[in-house]
């Protein structure tokens, strides 16, 4: 949120705050209600209701979204509790003949003030990643607070609760200022911190009024705690907006960094597989030249065609499946050149309107040609199939070779690992490999057409 937008937001919220108090007074002057307490109470219920709505939204967000919304959720709950037991609400309930013990209200609102202070301090600690475990004053404050709270409960019965309240308030103020100083030393304090400080100050202010009223040291004036409530709500809404913007920005950056990391990893995997192909191909050419010159020349021509069609593929994250199949066909032809017994490779391609990572299908075919043993059996073959099934494109590489025990899978095939890794990174799918001894091997790849935006009509 830029400064101009933030300024307009603050002005708008302050105007709304003043309008809330004005509405309560107008309702009274027009005679719509019988007492000022009722008018103020109506507006106050709306204010506290808004706090509870924010609380509910934030609690749902904690379970639905993976971020740190619990900071604002706890703060909303503490503020709602603080103002729900303020003097204005006490007077409002009295209009309807509902009388709540002033001592009970004083105790609950005092606890709410302590929790609000803890939430404000905790939020600043979170914003600036502060380390406060070894700060002696904060540790002392946390230790003696329960003692002071018990003392406040006892003294309130004798009408002197305001004394312990001001001790607690002073302790809270010192603790909060300590946190602010720690933040300021670490880095420049941001706008969100100032609004958090405003929420803390308004919370202490309203509890000062509550403590004096409940101890009969001051006359309860309708609208005082309402004024604090609307200003506190205004500051809290600003904090909520800025926190949401901060969280969303982090989420966007995190998503961008994750995408970049995936791209780098994909390129790294591609970089590993490229020399793998070249090395194997050159070894094959060398072997064929030792056999005879004609076979070597044929192999060089086929290798040139293979490399010419694939040299640009590594510059793309995805290539058309049809291009991948052309590369696979060139590879199988190239591989068969050096074999005395050719391996039958059947292309049963019914659907090509989708994309795959470059050289992602070829390693599975290479693995079948080298290790499946189809050349050792009668009618041995490798079948490459593609078809459409619902919203998925299905690619299968099956052989009727010797197969293997799935519990004893070899970890030596880098090509298979790289291909599987690139399918997972770019398309979010993992090739399924099934095999059993004597029954061959089948690789099945399911590609979501909707996810990659392929034209699957």
Coordinates of C-alpha atoms in Angstrom, one line a residue:
X1 CA 0.0 0.0 0.0
X2 CA 1.5 3.3 -1.1
X3 CA 1.6 6.4 1.2
X4 CA -1.1 8.2 -0.7
X5 CA -3.5 5.3 -0.5
X6 CA -2.7 4.8 3.2
X7 CA -3.3 8.4 4.0
X8 CA -6.8 8.3 2.3
X9 CA -7.5 5.1 4.2
X10 CA -6.7 6.6 7.5
X11 CA -8.7 9.7 6.8
X12 CA -11.7 7.7 5.7
X13 CA -11.5 5.5 8.8
X14 CA -11.2 8.5 11.1
X15 CA -14.2 10.1 9.5
X16 CA -16.1 6.9 9.9
X17 CA -15.1 6.8 13.6
X18 CA -16.3 10.3 14.3
X19 CA -19.5 9.5 12.3
X20 CA -20.1 6.5 14.6
X21 CA -20.2 8.7 17.7
X22 CA -22.2 11.4 15.9
X23 CA -24.8 8.8 14.9
X24 CA -25.2 7.7 18.5
X25 CA -25.8 11.4 19.5
X26 CA -28.2 12.0 16.7
X27 CA -30.2 8.9 17.6
X28 CA -30.6 10.3 21.1
X29 CA -31.4 13.9 20.0
X30 CA -34.1 12.6 17.6
X31 CA -35.8 10.7 20.4
X32 CA -35.5 7.4 18.6
X33 CA -34.3 5.8 21.8
X34 CA -35.1 6.5 25.4
X35 CA -31.6 7.0 26.8
X36 CA -28.1 7.9 25.5
X37 CA -26.9 4.6 26.9
X38 CA -29.1 2.8 24.4
X39 CA -28.0 4.9 21.4
X40 CA -24.3 4.4 22.3
X41 CA -24.9 0.7 22.9
X42 CA -26.4 0.1 19.5
X43 CA -23.4 1.6 17.7
X44 CA -21.1 -0.2 20.2
X45 CA -22.7 -3.6 19.4
X46 CA -22.0 -2.9 15.7
X47 CA -18.3 -2.1 16.5
X48 CA -17.8 -5.2 18.6
X49 CA -19.7 -7.2 16.1
X50 CA -17.3 -6.1 13.4
X51 CA -14.4 -7.3 15.6
X52 CA -16.0 -10.7 16.0
X53 CA -16.5 -10.9 12.2
X54 CA -12.9 -10.2 11.6
X55 CA -12.0 -12.8 14.2
X56 CA -14.2 -15.5 12.5
X57 CA -12.7 -14.7 9.1
X58 CA -9.2 -14.9 10.5
X59 CA -9.8 -18.2 12.3
X60 CA -11.1 -19.7 9.0
X61 CA -8.0 -18.3 7.2
X62 CA -5.7 -20.0 9.7
X63 CA -7.1 -23.4 8.7
X64 CA -7.6 -22.6 5.0
X65 CA -4.5 -20.6 4.1
X66 CA -0.9 -21.4 5.1
X67 CA 0.2 -18.1 6.4
X68 CA 0.5 -16.2 9.8
X69 CA -3.0 -14.8 10.1
X70 CA -3.2 -16.0 13.7
X71 CA -1.5 -12.8 14.8
X72 CA -4.4 -10.6 13.6
X73 CA -7.0 -13.3 14.6
X74 CA -5.8 -13.2 18.3
X75 CA -5.6 -9.4 18.3
X76 CA -9.2 -9.2 17.0
X77 CA -10.4 -11.6 19.6
X78 CA -8.7 -9.7 22.5
X79 CA -10.0 -6.3 21.3
X80 CA -13.5 -7.7 21.0
X81 CA -13.3 -9.1 24.6
X82 CA -11.9 -5.8 25.9
X83 CA -14.7 -3.6 24.5
X84 CA -17.4 -6.2 25.1
X85 CA -16.9 -5.6 28.9
X86 CA -16.4 -1.8 28.8
X87 CA -18.5 0.7 30.7
X88 CA -20.6 1.6 27.7
X89 CA -21.6 -2.0 27.2
X90 CA -22.3 -2.4 30.9
X91 CA -24.6 0.6 30.7
X92 CA -26.2 -0.7 27.5
X93 CA -27.1 -4.1 29.1
X94 CA -28.5 -2.2 32.2
X95 CA -31.1 -0.6 29.9
X96 CA -32.6 -4.0 29.3
X97 CA -32.4 -5.0 33.0
X98 CA -29.3 -7.1 32.5
X99 CA -26.9 -6.4 35.3
X100 CA -23.3 -7.8 35.2
X101 CA -21.1 -7.6 38.2
X102 CA -18.8 -4.6 37.8
X103 CA -16.0 -6.5 39.5
X104 CA -16.4 -9.3 36.9
X105 CA -16.4 -6.7 34.1
X106 CA -13.3 -5.1 35.5
X107 CA -11.4 -8.4 35.8
X108 CA -12.3 -9.7 32.3
X109 CA -11.5 -6.3 30.7
X110 CA -8.1 -6.3 32.6
X111 CA -7.3 -9.7 31.3
X112 CA -8.3 -8.6 27.8
X113 CA -5.9 -5.6 28.1
X114 CA -3.0 -7.9 29.1
X115 CA -3.8 -10.3 26.2
X116 CA -4.1 -7.3 23.8
X117 CA -0.7 -6.0 24.9
X118 CA 0.9 -9.5 24.4
X119 CA -0.6 -9.7 20.9
X120 CA 0.7 -6.3 20.0
X121 CA 4.2 -7.1 21.3
X122 CA 4.1 -10.5 19.6
X123 CA 3.1 -9.0 16.3
X124 CA 6.0 -6.5 16.4
X125 CA 8.4 -9.4 17.3
X126 CA 7.0 -11.3 14.3
X127 CA 7.4 -8.3 11.9
X128 CA 11.0 -7.6 12.9
X129 CA 12.0 -11.2 13.8
X130 CA 13.2 -10.1 17.2
X131 CA 14.8 -12.3 19.8
X132 CA 13.6 -11.3 23.3
X133 CA 14.1 -14.5 25.3
X134 CA 17.1 -13.1 27.1
X135 CA 15.7 -9.7 27.9
X136 CA 15.4 -9.6 31.8
X137 CA 12.7 -7.0 32.0
X138 CA 10.3 -8.8 29.7
X139 CA 10.9 -12.1 31.6
X140 CA 10.3 -10.3 34.9
X141 CA 7.1 -8.7 33.5
X142 CA 5.7 -12.1 32.4
X143 CA 6.6 -13.6 35.8
X144 CA 4.9 -11.0 38.0
X145 CA 1.8 -10.4 35.8
X146 CA -0.1 -13.4 37.3
X147 CA 0.7 -12.1 40.8
X148 CA -0.6 -8.6 39.9
X149 CA -3.7 -10.0 38.3
X150 CA -4.6 -12.0 41.4
X151 CA -3.9 -8.9 43.5
X152 CA -6.1 -6.9 41.2
X153 CA -8.9 -9.4 41.7
X154 CA -8.7 -9.2 45.5
X155 CA -8.4 -5.4 45.7
X156 CA -11.3 -4.8 43.2
X157 CA -13.6 -6.3 45.9
X158 CA -12.7 -3.3 48.1
X159 CA -13.2 -0.7 45.3
X160 CA -9.5 0.0 44.8
X161 CA -8.9 -2.0 41.6
X162 CA -7.8 1.1 39.7
X163 CA -4.5 1.1 41.8
X164 CA -3.4 -2.4 40.6
X165 CA -4.7 -1.6 37.1
X166 CA -2.4 1.4 36.7
X167 CA 0.5 -0.7 38.0
X168 CA -0.3 -3.3 35.4
X169 CA -0.8 -0.7 32.7
X170 CA 2.5 0.9 33.5
X171 CA 4.2 -2.5 33.3
X172 CA 2.6 -3.2 30.0
X173 CA 3.6 0.2 28.6
X174 CA 7.3 -0.4 29.6
X175 CA 7.2 -3.8 28.1
X176 CA 5.7 -2.5 24.8
X177 CA 8.2 0.4 24.6
X178 CA 11.0 -2.1 25.2
X179 CA 9.8 -4.1 22.2
X180 CA 9.6 -0.9 20.1
X181 CA 13.2 0.0 21.1
X182 CA 14.4 -3.4 20.1
X183 CA 12.7 -3.0 16.7
X184 CA 14.1 0.5 16.2
X185 CA 17.6 -0.7 16.9
X186 CA 17.3 -3.5 14.4
X187 CA 15.8 -1.5 11.5
X188 CA 13.6 1.5 10.7
X189 CA 10.2 1.2 12.2
X190 CA 7.4 0.8 9.6
X191 CA 3.9 2.2 9.4
X192 CA 2.3 -1.0 10.6
X193 CA 4.2 -0.7 13.9
X194 CA 2.8 2.8 14.5
X195 CA -0.7 1.6 14.0
X196 CA 0.0 -1.3 16.3
X197 CA 1.2 1.3 18.9
X198 CA -2.0 3.2 18.4
X199 CA -4.1 0.1 19.1
X200 CA -2.1 -0.5 22.3
X201 CA -2.6 3.2 23.5
X202 CA -6.3 3.2 22.8
X203 CA -6.7 -0.2 24.6
X204 CA -4.9 1.2 27.6
X205 CA -7.0 4.3 27.4
X206 CA -10.3 2.6 27.4
X207 CA -9.2 0.3 30.3
X208 CA -8.2 3.4 32.3
X209 CA -11.8 4.6 31.9
X210 CA -13.2 1.2 32.8
X211 CA -11.0 0.8 35.9
X212 CA -12.0 4.3 37.2
X213 CA -15.7 3.7 36.5
X214 CA -15.9 0.2 38.0
X215 CA -14.0 1.4 41.1
X216 CA -16.5 4.3 41.5
X217 CA -13.7 6.9 41.2
X218 CA -15.2 8.5 38.1
X219 CA -18.7 8.8 36.7
X220 CA -19.4 6.6 33.7
X221 CA -20.0 9.0 30.8
X222 CA -21.8 7.4 27.8
X223 CA -19.8 7.4 24.6
X224 CA -16.2 7.5 26.2
X225 CA -15.4 3.9 25.6
X226 CA -17.3 4.0 22.3
X227 CA -14.9 6.8 21.1
X228 CA -11.9 4.5 22.0
X229 CA -13.6 1.6 20.3
X230 CA -14.1 3.3 16.9
X231 CA -10.6 4.7 16.9
X232 CA -9.2 1.3 17.9
X233 CA -11.2 -0.5 15.2
X234 CA -9.9 2.1 12.6
X235 CA -6.3 1.4 13.5
X236 CA -6.9 -2.3 13.6
X237 CA -8.5 -2.3 10.1
X238 CA -5.3 -0.5 8.8
X239 CA -3.1 -3.1 10.5
X240 CA -5.3 -5.9 9.0
X241 CA -5.1 -4.4 5.5
X242 CA -1.3 -3.9 5.7
X243 CA -0.7 -7.3 7.1
X244 CA -2.8 -8.9 4.3
X245 CA -0.9 -7.0 1.7
X246 CA 2.4 -8.0 3.3
X247 CA 1.3 -11.7 3.4
X248 CA 0.1 -11.6 -0.2
X249 CA 3.3 -10.1 -1.4
X250 CA 5.3 -12.8 0.3
X251 CA 3.1 -15.4 -1.2
X252 CA 3.6 -14.0 -4.7
X253 CA 7.3 -13.8 -4.3
X254 CA 7.5 -17.3 -2.9
X255 CA 5.5 -18.6 -5.9
X256 CA 7.9 -16.8 -8.3
X257 CA 11.0 -18.2 -6.5
X258 CA 9.5 -21.7 -6.5
X259 CA 8.8 -21.4 -10.3
X260 CA 12.4 -20.2 -10.9
X261 CA 13.8 -23.0 -8.8
X262 CA 11.8 -25.5 -10.8
X263 CA 13.0 -24.0 -14.1
X264 CA 16.7 -24.2 -12.9
X265 CA 16.2 -27.7 -11.8
X266 CA 14.6 -28.7 -15.1
X267 CA 17.5 -27.1 -17.0
X268 CA 20.0 -28.9 -14.8
X269 CA 18.3 -32.2 -15.5
X270 CA 18.3 -31.5 -19.2
X271 CA 22.0 -30.6 -18.9
X272 CA 22.6 -34.0 -17.4
X273 CA 20.8 -35.9 -20.1
X274 CA 22.3 -34.1 -23.1
X275 CA 25.9 -35.4 -22.7
X276 CA 24.3 -38.8 -21.9
X277 CA 22.8 -38.9 -25.4
X278 CA 25.9 -37.6 -27.1
X279 CA 28.2 -40.0 -25.4
X280 CA 26.1 -43.1 -26.2
X281 CA 25.6 -41.9 -29.8
X282 CA 29.4 -41.4 -30.4
X283 CA 30.1 -44.8 -29.0
X284 CA 27.6 -46.3 -31.4
X285 CA 29.1 -44.4 -34.4
X286 CA 32.6 -45.5 -33.5
X287 CA 31.5 -49.2 -33.2
X288 CA 29.7 -49.0 -36.6
X289 CA 32.8 -47.6 -38.4
X290 CA 34.8 -50.5 -37.0
X291 CA 32.2 -52.7 -38.6
X292 CA 32.2 -51.1 -42.1
X293 CA 32.3 -47.6 -43.6
X294 CA 28.9 -47.7 -45.1
X295 CA 27.3 -48.5 -41.8
X296 CA 29.3 -45.7 -40.2
X297 CA 28.3 -43.2 -42.8
X298 CA 24.6 -44.2 -42.4
X299 CA 25.0 -43.7 -38.7
X300 CA 26.6 -40.3 -39.0
X301 CA 23.8 -39.1 -41.3
X302 CA 21.1 -40.4 -38.9
X303 CA 22.9 -38.9 -35.9
X304 CA 23.1 -35.5 -37.8
X305 CA 19.4 -35.6 -38.5
X306 CA 18.7 -36.6 -34.9
X307 CA 20.8 -33.8 -33.5
X308 CA 19.5 -31.2 -35.9
X309 CA 15.9 -32.0 -34.9
X310 CA 16.7 -31.8 -31.2
X311 CA 19.3 -29.1 -30.8
X312 CA 16.7 -26.4 -30.1
X313 CA 14.5 -28.7 -28.0
X314 CA 16.6 -28.0 -24.8
X315 CA 15.8 -24.3 -25.1
X316 CA 12.2 -25.0 -24.4
X317 CA 10.5 -26.3 -21.3
X318 CA 8.0 -28.3 -23.3
X319 CA 8.0 -29.5 -26.9
X320 CA 5.1 -30.9 -29.0
X321 CA 4.7 -34.7 -28.5
X322 CA 5.0 -35.2 -32.2
X323 CA 8.5 -33.7 -32.1
X324 CA 9.4 -36.1 -29.3
X325 CA 8.1 -39.0 -31.2
X326 CA 10.2 -38.0 -34.2
X327 CA 13.3 -38.0 -31.9
X328 CA 12.4 -41.4 -30.5
X329 CA 12.0 -42.8 -34.1
X330 CA 15.4 -41.4 -35.1
X331 CA 16.9 -42.9 -31.9
X332 CA 15.4 -46.4 -32.5
X333 CA 16.6 -46.4 -36.1
X334 CA 20.0 -45.3 -35.0
X335 CA 20.1 -48.0 -32.3
X336 CA 19.0 -50.7 -34.7
X337 CA 21.9 -49.9 -37.1
X338 CA 24.5 -51.4 -34.8
X339 CA 22.4 -54.5 -34.0
X340 CA 22.6 -57.8 -35.9
X341 CA 19.1 -58.6 -34.7
X342 CA 16.8 -55.7 -35.1
X343 CA 14.4 -54.8 -32.3
X344 CA 10.8 -54.4 -33.5
X345 CA 9.5 -51.0 -32.4
X346 CA 5.8 -50.4 -33.0
X347 CA 4.5 -46.8 -33.0
X348 CA 0.8 -46.9 -32.2
X349 CA 0.2 -43.1 -32.0
X350 CA -3.4 -42.0 -32.0
X351 CA -3.2 -38.6 -30.2
X352 CA -0.4 -36.0 -30.4
X353 CA -2.1 -32.7 -29.4
X354 CA -0.1 -32.2 -26.2
X355 CA 3.4 -31.3 -25.1
X356 CA 6.1 -33.1 -23.1
X357 CA 9.6 -32.1 -21.8
X358 CA 12.2 -32.6 -24.4
X359 CA 13.8 -36.1 -24.4
X360 CA 11.5 -37.3 -21.7
X361 CA 10.0 -40.3 -23.5
X362 CA 13.2 -41.4 -25.3
X363 CA 15.0 -42.6 -22.1
X364 CA 12.2 -45.1 -21.4
X365 CA 12.5 -46.4 -24.9
X366 CA 16.2 -46.6 -24.6
X367 CA 15.9 -48.5 -21.4
X368 CA 13.6 -51.0 -23.0
X369 CA 15.9 -51.5 -26.0
X370 CA 19.0 -52.1 -23.9
X371 CA 17.8 -53.9 -20.8
X372 CA 14.4 -55.5 -21.5
X373 CA 15.8 -58.5 -23.4
X374 CA 13.2 -58.3 -26.2
X375 CA 16.0 -59.1 -28.7
X376 CA 16.6 -62.4 -26.9
X377 CA 13.1 -63.8 -27.3
X378 CA 10.9 -64.7 -30.3
X379 CA 8.5 -62.0 -31.3
X380 CA 10.0 -59.6 -28.9
X381 CA 8.9 -56.0 -29.4
X382 CA 8.5 -52.5 -27.9
X383 CA 5.2 -50.8 -28.4
X384 CA 4.9 -47.0 -28.0
X385 CA 1.3 -45.9 -27.6
X386 CA -0.5 -42.6 -27.2
X387 CA -4.2 -41.9 -26.8
X388 CA -6.7 -39.6 -25.2
X389 CA -8.6 -40.6 -22.1
X390 CA -11.0 -38.0 -20.7
X391 CA -9.0 -34.9 -19.9
X392 CA -5.7 -36.8 -20.0
X393 CA -3.2 -37.7 -22.7
X394 CA -1.8 -41.2 -22.1
X395 CA 1.6 -42.3 -23.2
X396 CA 2.6 -46.0 -22.8
X397 CA 5.9 -47.7 -23.5
X398 CA 5.5 -51.5 -23.2
X399 CA 7.7 -54.4 -23.9
X400 CA 7.3 -58.2 -23.7
X401 CA 10.8 -58.8 -22.4
X402 CA 12.1 -60.5 -19.3
X403 CA 10.8 -57.9 -16.9
X404 CA 12.2 -57.4 -13.4
X405 CA 11.3 -57.6 -9.7
X406 CA 9.8 -54.2 -8.7
X407 CA 11.3 -54.7 -5.2
X408 CA 14.8 -54.8 -6.7
X409 CA 14.8 -51.8 -8.9
X410 CA 18.2 -50.7 -10.1
X411 CA 19.3 -47.2 -9.2
X412 CA 21.8 -46.9 -12.0
X413 CA 19.5 -45.5 -14.8
X414 CA 20.1 -41.7 -14.7
X415 CA 18.1 -41.2 -17.8
X416 CA 15.0 -42.7 -16.3
X417 CA 15.5 -40.6 -13.1
X418 CA 16.0 -37.4 -15.1
X419 CA 13.0 -38.0 -17.3
X420 CA 10.7 -38.8 -14.4
X421 CA 12.0 -35.7 -12.5
X422 CA 11.3 -33.4 -15.5
X423 CA 7.7 -34.8 -15.9
X424 CA 7.1 -34.1 -12.2
X425 CA 8.5 -30.6 -12.4
X426 CA 6.9 -29.4 -15.6
X427 CA 3.7 -31.3 -15.8
X428 CA 3.1 -32.4 -12.2
X429 CA 2.9 -36.1 -13.2
X430 CA 5.0 -39.1 -12.3
X431 CA 5.5 -42.0 -14.8
X432 CA 4.1 -45.3 -13.4
X433 CA 6.4 -48.2 -14.0
X434 CA 5.1 -51.8 -13.6
X435 CA 7.0 -55.0 -14.2
X436 CA 7.2 -58.6 -13.2
X437 CA 9.7 -61.2 -14.0
X438 CA 8.9 -63.0 -17.3
X439 CA 6.0 -60.6 -18.2
X440 CA 7.8 -57.5 -19.5
X441 CA 7.6 -53.9 -18.4
X442 CA 5.1 -51.1 -18.9
X443 CA 5.6 -47.4 -18.4
X444 CA 2.4 -45.3 -18.2
X445 CA 2.4 -41.5 -18.2
X446 CA -0.9 -39.6 -17.6
X447 CA -0.7 -35.9 -18.6
X448 CA -3.4 -33.5 -17.6
X449 CA -4.4 -31.6 -20.7
X450 CA -6.2 -28.9 -18.8
X451 CA -3.2 -28.1 -16.7
X452 CA -0.9 -27.5 -19.7
X453 CA -3.6 -25.8 -21.7
X454 CA -3.3 -28.2 -24.6
X455 CA -5.9 -28.0 -27.3
X456 CA -7.5 -31.3 -26.5
X457 CA -10.7 -30.8 -28.5

